[in-house]
Coordinates of C-alpha atoms in Angstrom, one line a residue:
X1 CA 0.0 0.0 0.0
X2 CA 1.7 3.2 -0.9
X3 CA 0.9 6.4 0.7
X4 CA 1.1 10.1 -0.2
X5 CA 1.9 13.2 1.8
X6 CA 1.4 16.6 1.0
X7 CA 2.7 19.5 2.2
X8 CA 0.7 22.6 2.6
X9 CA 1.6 25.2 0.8
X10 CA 1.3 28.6 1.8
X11 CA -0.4 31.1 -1.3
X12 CA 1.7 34.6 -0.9
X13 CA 0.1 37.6 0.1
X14 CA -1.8 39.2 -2.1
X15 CA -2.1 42.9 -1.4
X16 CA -5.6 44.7 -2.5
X17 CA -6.4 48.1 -2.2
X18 CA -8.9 48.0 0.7
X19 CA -9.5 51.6 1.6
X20 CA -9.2 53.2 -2.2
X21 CA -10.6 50.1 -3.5
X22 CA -13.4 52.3 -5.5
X23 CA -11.4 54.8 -6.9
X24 CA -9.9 52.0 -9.2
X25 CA -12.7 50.5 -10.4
X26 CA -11.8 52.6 -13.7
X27 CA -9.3 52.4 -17.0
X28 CA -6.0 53.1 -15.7
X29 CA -5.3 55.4 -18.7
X30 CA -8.4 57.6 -16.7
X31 CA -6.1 58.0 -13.4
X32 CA -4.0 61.3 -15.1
X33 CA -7.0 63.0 -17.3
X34 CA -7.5 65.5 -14.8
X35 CA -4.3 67.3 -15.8
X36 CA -4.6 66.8 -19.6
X37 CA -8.2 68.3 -19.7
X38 CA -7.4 72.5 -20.4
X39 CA -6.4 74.8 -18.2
X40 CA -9.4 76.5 -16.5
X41 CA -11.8 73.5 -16.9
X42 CA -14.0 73.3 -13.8
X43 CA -17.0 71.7 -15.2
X44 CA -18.2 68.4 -17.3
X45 CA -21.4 67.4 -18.0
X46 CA -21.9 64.3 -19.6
X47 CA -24.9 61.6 -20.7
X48 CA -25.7 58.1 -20.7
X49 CA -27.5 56.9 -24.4
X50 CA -28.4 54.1 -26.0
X51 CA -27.2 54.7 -29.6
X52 CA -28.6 52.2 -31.7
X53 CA -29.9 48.3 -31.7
X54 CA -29.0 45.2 -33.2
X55 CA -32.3 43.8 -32.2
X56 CA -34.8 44.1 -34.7
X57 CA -37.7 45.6 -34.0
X58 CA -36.4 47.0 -31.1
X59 CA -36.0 50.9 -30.9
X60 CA -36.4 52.1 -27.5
X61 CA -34.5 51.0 -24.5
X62 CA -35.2 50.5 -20.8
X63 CA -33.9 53.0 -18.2
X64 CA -32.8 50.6 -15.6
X65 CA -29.7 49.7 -13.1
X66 CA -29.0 53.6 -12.0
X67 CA -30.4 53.4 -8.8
X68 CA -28.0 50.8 -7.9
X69 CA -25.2 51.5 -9.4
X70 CA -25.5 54.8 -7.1
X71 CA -26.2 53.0 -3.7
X72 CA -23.2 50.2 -4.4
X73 CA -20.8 52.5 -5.9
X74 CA -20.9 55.8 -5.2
X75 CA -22.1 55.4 -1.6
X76 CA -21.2 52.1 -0.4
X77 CA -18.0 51.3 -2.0
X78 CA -16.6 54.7 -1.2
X79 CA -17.9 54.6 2.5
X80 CA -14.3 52.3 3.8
X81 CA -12.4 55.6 2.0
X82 CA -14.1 58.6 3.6
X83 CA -14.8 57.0 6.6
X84 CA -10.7 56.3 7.0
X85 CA -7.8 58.5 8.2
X86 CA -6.9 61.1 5.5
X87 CA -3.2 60.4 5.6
X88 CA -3.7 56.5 5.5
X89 CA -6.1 56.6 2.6
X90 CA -3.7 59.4 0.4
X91 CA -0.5 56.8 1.3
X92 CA -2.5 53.6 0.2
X93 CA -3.8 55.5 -3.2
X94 CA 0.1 56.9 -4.1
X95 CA 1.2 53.3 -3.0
X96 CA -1.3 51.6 -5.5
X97 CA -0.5 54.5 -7.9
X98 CA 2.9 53.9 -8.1
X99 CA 2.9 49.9 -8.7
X100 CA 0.4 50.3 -11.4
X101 CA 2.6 53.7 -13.6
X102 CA 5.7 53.7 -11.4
X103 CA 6.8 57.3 -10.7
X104 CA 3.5 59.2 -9.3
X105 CA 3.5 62.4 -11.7
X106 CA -0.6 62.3 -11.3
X107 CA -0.2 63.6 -7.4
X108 CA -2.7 63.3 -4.7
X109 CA -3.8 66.2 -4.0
X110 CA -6.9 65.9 -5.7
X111 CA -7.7 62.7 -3.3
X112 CA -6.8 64.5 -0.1
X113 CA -9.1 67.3 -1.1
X114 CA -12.2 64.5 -1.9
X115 CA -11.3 63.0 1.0
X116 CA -11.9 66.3 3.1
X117 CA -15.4 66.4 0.9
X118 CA -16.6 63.5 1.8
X119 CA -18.7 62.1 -0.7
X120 CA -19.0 62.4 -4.2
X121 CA -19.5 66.1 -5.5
X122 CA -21.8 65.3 -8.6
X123 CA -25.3 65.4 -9.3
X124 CA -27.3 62.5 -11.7
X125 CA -30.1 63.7 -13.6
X126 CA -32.8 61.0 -15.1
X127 CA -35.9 60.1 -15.9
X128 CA -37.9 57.3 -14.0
X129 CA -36.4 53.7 -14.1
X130 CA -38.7 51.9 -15.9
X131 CA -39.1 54.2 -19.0
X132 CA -38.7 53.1 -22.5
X133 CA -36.6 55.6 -24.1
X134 CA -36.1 56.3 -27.2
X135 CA -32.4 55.2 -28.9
X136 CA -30.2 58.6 -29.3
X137 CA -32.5 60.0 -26.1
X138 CA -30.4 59.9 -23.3
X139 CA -31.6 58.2 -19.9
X140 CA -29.4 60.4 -17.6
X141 CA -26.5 62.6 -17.1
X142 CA -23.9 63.2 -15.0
X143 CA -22.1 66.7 -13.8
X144 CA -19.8 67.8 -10.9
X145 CA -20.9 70.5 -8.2
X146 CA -17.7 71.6 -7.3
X147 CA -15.7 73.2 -10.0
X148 CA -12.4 71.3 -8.4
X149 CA -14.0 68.1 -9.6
X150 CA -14.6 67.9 -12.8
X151 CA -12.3 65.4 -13.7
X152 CA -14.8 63.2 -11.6
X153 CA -17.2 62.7 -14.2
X154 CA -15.4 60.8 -16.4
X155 CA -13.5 59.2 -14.0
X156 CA -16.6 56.9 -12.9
X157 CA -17.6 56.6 -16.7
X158 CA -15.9 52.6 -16.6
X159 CA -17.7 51.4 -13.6
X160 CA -21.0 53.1 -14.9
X161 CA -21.4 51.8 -17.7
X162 CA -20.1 48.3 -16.6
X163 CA -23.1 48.7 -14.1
X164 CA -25.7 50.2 -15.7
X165 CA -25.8 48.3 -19.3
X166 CA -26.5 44.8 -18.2
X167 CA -29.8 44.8 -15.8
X168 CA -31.2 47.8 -18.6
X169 CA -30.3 45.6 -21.6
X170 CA -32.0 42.5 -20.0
X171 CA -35.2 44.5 -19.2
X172 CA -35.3 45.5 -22.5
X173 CA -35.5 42.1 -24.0
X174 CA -37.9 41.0 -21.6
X175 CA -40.0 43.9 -22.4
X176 CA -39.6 42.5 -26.2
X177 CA -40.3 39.1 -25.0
X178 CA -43.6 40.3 -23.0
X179 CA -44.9 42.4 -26.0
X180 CA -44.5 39.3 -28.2
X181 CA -46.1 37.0 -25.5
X182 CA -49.4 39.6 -25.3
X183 CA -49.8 39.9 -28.8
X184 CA -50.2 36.2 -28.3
X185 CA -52.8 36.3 -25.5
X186 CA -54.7 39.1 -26.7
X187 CA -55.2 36.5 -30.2
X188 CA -55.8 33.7 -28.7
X189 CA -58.1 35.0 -25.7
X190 CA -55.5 34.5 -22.6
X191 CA -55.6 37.1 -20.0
X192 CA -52.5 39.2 -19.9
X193 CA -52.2 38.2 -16.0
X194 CA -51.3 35.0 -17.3
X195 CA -48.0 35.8 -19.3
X196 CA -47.1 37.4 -15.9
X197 CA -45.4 33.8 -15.5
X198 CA -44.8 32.6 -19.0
X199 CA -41.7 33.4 -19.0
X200 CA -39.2 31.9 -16.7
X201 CA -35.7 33.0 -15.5
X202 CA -32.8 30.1 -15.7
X203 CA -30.3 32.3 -16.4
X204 CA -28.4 32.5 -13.3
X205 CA -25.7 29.5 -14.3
X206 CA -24.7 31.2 -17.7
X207 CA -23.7 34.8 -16.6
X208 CA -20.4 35.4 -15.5
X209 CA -21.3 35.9 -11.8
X210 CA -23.5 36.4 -8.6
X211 CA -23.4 39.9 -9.4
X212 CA -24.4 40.2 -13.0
X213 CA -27.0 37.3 -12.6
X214 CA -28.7 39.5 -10.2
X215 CA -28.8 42.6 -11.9
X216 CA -30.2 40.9 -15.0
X217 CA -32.7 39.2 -12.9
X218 CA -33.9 42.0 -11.9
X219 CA -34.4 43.4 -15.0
X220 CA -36.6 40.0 -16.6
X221 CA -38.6 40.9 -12.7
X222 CA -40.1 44.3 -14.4
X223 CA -42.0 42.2 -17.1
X224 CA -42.7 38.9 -15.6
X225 CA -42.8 37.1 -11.9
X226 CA -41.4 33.6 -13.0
X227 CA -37.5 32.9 -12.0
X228 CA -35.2 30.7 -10.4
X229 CA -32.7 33.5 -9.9
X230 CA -32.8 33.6 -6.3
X231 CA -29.9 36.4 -6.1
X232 CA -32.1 39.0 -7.3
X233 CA -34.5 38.9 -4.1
X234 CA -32.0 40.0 -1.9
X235 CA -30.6 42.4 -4.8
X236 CA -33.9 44.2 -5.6
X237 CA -34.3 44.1 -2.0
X238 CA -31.2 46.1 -1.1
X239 CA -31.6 48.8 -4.0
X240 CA -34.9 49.1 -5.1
X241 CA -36.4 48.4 -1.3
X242 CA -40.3 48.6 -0.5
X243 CA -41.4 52.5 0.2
X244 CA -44.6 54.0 1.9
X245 CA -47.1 53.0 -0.2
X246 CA -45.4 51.2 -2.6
X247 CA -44.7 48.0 -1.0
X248 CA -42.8 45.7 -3.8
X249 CA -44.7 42.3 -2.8
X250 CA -44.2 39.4 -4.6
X251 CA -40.9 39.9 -6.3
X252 CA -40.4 36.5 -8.2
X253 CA -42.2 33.2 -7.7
X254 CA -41.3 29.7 -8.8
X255 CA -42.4 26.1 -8.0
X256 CA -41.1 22.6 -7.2
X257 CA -39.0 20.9 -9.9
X258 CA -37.0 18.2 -10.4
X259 CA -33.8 18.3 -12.7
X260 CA -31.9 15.4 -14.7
X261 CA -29.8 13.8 -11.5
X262 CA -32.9 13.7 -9.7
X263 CA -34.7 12.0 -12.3
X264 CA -31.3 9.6 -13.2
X265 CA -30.9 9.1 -9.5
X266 CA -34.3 7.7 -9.0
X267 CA -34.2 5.1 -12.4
X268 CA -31.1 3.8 -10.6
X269 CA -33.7 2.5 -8.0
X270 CA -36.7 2.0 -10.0
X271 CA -38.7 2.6 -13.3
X272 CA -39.6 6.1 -14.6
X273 CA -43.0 5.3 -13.9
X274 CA -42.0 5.0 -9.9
X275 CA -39.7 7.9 -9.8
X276 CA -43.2 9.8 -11.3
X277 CA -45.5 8.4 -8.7
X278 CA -42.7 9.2 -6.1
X279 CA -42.7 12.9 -6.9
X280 CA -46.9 13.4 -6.9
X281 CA -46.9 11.1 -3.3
X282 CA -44.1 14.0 -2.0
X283 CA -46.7 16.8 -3.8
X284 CA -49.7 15.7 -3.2
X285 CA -51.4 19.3 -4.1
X286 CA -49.9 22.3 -5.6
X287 CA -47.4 22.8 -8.6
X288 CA -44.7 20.4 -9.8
X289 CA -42.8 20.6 -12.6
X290 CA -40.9 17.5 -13.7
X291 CA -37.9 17.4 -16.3
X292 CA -39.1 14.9 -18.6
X293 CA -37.0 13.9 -21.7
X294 CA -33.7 12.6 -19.6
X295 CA -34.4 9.6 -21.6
X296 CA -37.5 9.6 -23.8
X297 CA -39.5 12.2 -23.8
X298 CA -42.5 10.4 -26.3
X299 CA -42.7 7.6 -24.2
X300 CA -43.6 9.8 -21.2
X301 CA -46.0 11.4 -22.7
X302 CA -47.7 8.4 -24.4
X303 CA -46.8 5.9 -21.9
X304 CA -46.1 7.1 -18.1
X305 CA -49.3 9.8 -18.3
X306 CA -52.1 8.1 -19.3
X307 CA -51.0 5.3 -16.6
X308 CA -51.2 8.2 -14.5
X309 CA -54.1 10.0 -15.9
X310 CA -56.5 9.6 -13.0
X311 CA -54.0 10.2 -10.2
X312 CA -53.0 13.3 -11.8
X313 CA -56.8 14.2 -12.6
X314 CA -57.7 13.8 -8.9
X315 CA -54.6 16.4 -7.6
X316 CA -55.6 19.6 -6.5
X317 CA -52.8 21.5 -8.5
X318 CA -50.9 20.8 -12.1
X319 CA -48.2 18.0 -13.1
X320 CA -45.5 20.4 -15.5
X321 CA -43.6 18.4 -18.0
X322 CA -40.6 19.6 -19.0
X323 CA -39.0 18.8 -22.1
X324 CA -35.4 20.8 -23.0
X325 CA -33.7 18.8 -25.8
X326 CA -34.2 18.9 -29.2
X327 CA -36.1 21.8 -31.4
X328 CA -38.1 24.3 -29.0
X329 CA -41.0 24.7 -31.8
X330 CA -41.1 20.9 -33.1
X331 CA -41.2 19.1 -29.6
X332 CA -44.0 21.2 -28.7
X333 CA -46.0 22.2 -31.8
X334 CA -45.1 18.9 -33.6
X335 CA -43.3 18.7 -37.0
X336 CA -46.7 18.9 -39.0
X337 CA -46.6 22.5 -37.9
X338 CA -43.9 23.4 -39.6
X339 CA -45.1 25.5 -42.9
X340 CA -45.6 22.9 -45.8
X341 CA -44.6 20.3 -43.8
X342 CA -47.3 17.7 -44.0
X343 CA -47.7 17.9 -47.5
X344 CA -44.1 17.4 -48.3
X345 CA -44.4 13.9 -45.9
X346 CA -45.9 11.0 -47.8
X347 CA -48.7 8.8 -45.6
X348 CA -48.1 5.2 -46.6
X349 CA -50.8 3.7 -48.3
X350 CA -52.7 7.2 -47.9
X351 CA -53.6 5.7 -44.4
X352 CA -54.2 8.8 -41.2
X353 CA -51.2 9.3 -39.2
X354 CA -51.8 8.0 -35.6
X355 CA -50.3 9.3 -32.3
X356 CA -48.7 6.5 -31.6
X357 CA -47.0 5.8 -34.7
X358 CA -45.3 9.5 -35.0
X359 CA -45.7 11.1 -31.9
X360 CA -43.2 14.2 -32.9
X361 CA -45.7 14.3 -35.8
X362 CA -48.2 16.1 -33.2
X363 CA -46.1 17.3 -31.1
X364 CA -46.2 17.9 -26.6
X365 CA -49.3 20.1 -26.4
X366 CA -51.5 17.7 -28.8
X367 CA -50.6 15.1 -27.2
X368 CA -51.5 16.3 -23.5
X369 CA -54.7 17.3 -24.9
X370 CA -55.6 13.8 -26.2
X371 CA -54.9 12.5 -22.7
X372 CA -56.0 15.2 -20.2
X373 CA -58.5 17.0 -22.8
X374 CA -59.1 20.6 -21.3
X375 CA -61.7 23.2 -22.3
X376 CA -62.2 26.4 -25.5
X377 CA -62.0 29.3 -24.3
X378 CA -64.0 32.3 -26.1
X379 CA -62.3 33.1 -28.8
X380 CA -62.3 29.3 -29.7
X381 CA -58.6 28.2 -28.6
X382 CA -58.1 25.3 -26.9
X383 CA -56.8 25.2 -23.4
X384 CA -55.3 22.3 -21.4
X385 CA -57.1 21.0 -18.3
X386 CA -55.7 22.7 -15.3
X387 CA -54.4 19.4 -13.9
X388 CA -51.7 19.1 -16.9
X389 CA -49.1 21.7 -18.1
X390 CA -45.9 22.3 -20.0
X391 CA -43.2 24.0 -19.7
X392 CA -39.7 24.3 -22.2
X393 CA -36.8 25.7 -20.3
X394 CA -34.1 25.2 -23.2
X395 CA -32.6 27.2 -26.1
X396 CA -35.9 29.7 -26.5
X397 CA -34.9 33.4 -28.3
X398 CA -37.6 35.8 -29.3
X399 CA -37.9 34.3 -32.7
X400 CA -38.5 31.0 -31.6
X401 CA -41.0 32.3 -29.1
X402 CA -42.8 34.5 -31.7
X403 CA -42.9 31.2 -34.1
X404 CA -44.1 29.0 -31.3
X405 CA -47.4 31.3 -30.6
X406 CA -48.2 31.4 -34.2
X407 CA -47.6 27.5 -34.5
X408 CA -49.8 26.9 -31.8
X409 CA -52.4 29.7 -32.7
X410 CA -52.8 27.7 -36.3
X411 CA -53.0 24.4 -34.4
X412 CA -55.8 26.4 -32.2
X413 CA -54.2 26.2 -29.2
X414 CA -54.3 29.4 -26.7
X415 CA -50.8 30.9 -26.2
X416 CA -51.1 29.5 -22.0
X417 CA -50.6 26.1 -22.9
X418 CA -46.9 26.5 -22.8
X419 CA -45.0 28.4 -20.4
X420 CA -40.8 29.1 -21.3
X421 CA -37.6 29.2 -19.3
X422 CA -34.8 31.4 -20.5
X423 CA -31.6 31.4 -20.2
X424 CA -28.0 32.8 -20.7
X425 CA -28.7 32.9 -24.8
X426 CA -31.2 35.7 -24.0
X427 CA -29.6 37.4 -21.2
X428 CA -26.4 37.3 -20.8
X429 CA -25.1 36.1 -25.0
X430 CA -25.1 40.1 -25.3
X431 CA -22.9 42.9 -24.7
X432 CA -22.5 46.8 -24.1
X433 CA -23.0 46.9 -28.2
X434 CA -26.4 45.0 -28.2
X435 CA -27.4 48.7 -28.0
X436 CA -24.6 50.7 -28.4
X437 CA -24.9 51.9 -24.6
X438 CA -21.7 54.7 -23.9
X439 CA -21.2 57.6 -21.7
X440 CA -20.3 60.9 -23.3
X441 CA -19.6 64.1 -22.6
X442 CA -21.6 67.1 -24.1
X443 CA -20.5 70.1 -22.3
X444 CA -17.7 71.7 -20.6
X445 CA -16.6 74.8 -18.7
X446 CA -13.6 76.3 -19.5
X447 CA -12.3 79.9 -17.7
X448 CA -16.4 80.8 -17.0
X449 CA -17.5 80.4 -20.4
X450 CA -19.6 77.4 -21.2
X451 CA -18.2 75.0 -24.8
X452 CA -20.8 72.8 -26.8
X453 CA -18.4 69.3 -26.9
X454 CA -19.2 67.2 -30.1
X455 CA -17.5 63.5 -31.0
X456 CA -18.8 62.8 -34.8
X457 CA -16.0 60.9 -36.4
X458 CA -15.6 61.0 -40.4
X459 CA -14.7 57.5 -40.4
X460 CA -17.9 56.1 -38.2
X461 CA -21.4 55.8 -39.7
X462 CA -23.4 58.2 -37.7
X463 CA -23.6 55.7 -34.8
X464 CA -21.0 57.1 -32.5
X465 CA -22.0 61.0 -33.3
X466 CA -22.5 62.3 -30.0
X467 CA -25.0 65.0 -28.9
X468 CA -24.1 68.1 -28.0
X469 CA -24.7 71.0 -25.1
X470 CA -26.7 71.3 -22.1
X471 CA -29.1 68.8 -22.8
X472 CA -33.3 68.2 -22.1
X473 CA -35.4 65.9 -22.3
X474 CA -39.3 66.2 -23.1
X475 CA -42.3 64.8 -24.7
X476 CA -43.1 65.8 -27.9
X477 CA -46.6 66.2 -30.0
X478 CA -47.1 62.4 -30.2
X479 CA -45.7 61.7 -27.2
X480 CA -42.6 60.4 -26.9
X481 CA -39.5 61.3 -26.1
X482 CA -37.4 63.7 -27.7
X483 CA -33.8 65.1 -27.2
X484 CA -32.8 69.2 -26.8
X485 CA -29.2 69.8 -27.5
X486 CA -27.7 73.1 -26.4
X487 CA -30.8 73.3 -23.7
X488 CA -31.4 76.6 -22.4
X489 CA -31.4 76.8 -18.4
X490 CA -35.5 77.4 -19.0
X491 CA -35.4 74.0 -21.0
X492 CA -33.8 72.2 -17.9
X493 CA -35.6 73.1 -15.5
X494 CA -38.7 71.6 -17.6
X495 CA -36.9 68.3 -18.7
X496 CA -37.2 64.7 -17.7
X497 CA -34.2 64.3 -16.9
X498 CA -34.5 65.3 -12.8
X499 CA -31.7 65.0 -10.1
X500 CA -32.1 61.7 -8.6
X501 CA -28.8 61.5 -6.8
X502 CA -26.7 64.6 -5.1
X503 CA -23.6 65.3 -3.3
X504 CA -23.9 61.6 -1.5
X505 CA -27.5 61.0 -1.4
X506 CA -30.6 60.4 -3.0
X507 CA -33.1 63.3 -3.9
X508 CA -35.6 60.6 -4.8
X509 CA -35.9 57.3 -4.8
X510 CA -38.1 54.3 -6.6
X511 CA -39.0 50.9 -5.1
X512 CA -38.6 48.3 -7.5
X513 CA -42.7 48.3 -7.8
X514 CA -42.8 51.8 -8.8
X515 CA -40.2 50.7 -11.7
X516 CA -42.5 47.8 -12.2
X517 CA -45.3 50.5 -12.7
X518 CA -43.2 52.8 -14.8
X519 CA -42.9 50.0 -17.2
X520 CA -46.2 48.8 -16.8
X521 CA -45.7 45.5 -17.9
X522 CA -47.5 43.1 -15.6
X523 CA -51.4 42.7 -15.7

């Protein structure tokens, strides 16, 4: 018998910045700007916009994520370096300072004197979370109040945008997602309550943290109640808490549910058929949803239900099957759905095709509805019986969702009958370009006198053409909302865009139901 030892090695220390830990959460090439802006500057005002989409269909985007970007960042993460001695906070930054450039020809001055502040000298102007605004409208900006600070603007323009772009492009797919999934109810006579929960957030494994998975939970929350993201509770809670008179209630729901080792785990012991009856004798009522296609997915449906039919039948509460493998649209709308389909597929001897010969043929929702039957609702689509349901937790994007209601609307299904999970492909397969997201600066003040800033590259195609001035934002004749450049002081005082955060601390505040409201999403 041989026999190993190891000897336990000690990691070296690994110094972090602990106290100035936030005032490096920005591009190093941003740490010496403050002396290359011109002489004289004491005043930046910059803006937050969505510049264009590579979503189609998609043209306005929603204002989310501020509010908590402004509580983690530019009050919490900055408490440890106002709260600490002045000396020991200037000597940690030059000592940070120096390992990352080497000789410190930046100085410190500047952080002694925001140290002696203490908090952040700026002001954030924007309209309500929650809003859909237009691309090339900005959703906030961002100017110092002390003439000393300007350079501050900028400085925080990296761990804005890293903050801000995620959770605001997530709630801007799910509000694509939920227009989609009315459309469908409002056809097929489903009340929009309903899609509250028909689409359901398993995105939390595919994003590249905690962090992100709960900022983009958030942002599916403002269109639908459905997720397994449990980060987000405490998240929402934290930044978007409950308010007099807008208390946030339910913030996301979910049920029981099995997954494949479960399922695996219990054929080990038994038959698939056991490992089913197990599950209803541990949920005797309520909802349970139940991966089902860990080996055949048919076979379930055409042999393990209708054994169970009556047991299921006699539950006070609904059996989910879930299928995730293979084509989204096929497994549950069948392959004679597909456009042309059935009349490209020869019937042998001209004979009907049954549902046991071809089950894929007819697809998950037919074939619940020849077992469990259900009722027409009255616009004439069918509905399955509340005892049976089906949800698809795998590989759905808007397009397959939008083909899926109009597969089942020409099968005469309602658009209930199927509820989806989505994951990492909608949520987090995206980036800062999805819609062109950037911070920019529109305006400075240079020796008293006030300069119009412009980027419009020759090279670029118009996307990256910033705007320009003091800006406001307001409603026009139809409506919506439209962008003033080179606002007048009148003009500002009358925009949207209205301080929420000053000078370390909130001028107003929304609980995450009053963002839920703003969007107006759920029924």
């Amino acid at each position: 018998m041989t026999t190993t030892t190891s000897a336990r090695i000690t990691a070296p220390a690994i110094t972090t910045p602990s106290i100035t830990g936030a005032l490096f959460e920005t591009d190093a090439y941003k740490l010496g700007h403050r002396e290359l802006y011109p002489e004289g500057t004491t005043g930046i005002l910059s803006n937050y916009t969505n510049r264009g989409s590579r979503i189609e269909g998609v043209t306005k985007v929603v204002h989310f994520g501020l509010q908590a970007f402004l509580q983690s960042y530019c009050t919490e993460a900055f408490a440890p370096f106002f709260a600490a001695d002045e000396d020991e906070a200037v000597a940690e930054y030059e000592a940070v300072l120096e390992s990352i450039l080497g000789p410190n020809h930046i100085g410190s001055e500047h952080i002694r004197a925001l140290h002696r502040v203490g908090y952040l000298p700026l002001v954030f102007r924007a309209v309500p979370e929650g809003t859909r605004v237009p691309l090339r409208v900005p959703s906030f900006t961002i100017e110092n109040t002390r003439p000393e600070f300007f350079w501050l603007v900028n400085y925080i323009e990296t761990v804005l945008s890293a903050a801000v772009w995620h959770p605001s492009t997530t709630a801007t797919i799910a509000d694509h997602y939920r227009g989609i999934l009315d459309q469908a109810a409002d056809t097929t006579g489903v009340d929009r309550a309903a899609v509250n929960w028909q689409l359901h957030d398993f995105s939390y494994r595919g994003m590249s943290g905690t962090a992100s998975a709960a900022a983009s939970g958030a942002g599916h929350l403002l269109s639908f109640t459905g997720s397994d993201s449990l980060a987000t509770i405490d998240w929402v809670n934290r930044y978007y808490p409950s308010s007099a008179g807008t208390e946030n209630g339910l913030v996301l729901g979910s049920v029981p549910a099995t997954e494949h080792s479960v399922m695996c785990a219990g054929i080990s012991e038994s038959s698939e058929l056991e490992t089913f009856e197990r599950i209803l004798d541990k949920h005797p009522s309520g909802i349970v949803s139940v991966v089902s296609d860990t080996f055949d997915f048919f076979q379930v449906l055409n042999g393990i239900l209708p054994v169970l039919k009556n047991r299921i039948m006699e539950r006070d509460g609904k059996l989910v099957i879930r299928p995730d493998s293979g084509d989204p649209a096929d497994i549950i709308c069948g392959t004679a759905s597909r456009p042309g389909l059935a009349d490209a597929v020869a019937v042998p001897d001209g004979g009907a095709r049954t549902m046991e010969g071809d089950p894929e043929y007819f697809g998950a929702v037919q074939l619940l509805w020849n077992v469990f039957g259900g009722t027409v609702n009255a616009k004439g689509y069918k509905v399955l019986d509340r005892h049976i349901g089906l949800i698809y937790g795998d590989s759905i994007t808007i397009d397959r969702a939008r083909d899926i209601w109009t597969r089942l609307e020409a099968l005469g299904f309602a658009s209930e009958n199927v509820v989806f999970g989505v994951g990492s492909y909608s949520y987090q397969y995206v980036t800062r370009d999805t819609f062109s997201s950037a911070v920019k600066a529109t305006w400075a003040m240079i020796d008293g006198v006030g300069h119009n800033l412009l980027k419009d590259p020759a090279t670029d195609n118009g996307t990256k053409k910033s705007a320009t001035g003091r800006l406001a934002v307001t409603r026009g004749d139809d409506g919506e909302l439209v962008l003033i450049e080179k606002a007048t002081p009148e003009q500002e005082a009358a925009s949207l865009l209205q301080p929420v955060w000053a000078d370390g601390a909130f001028t107003t505040r929304q609980s995450f139901a009053d963002v839920r409201a703003v969007l107006g999403n759920l029924a």
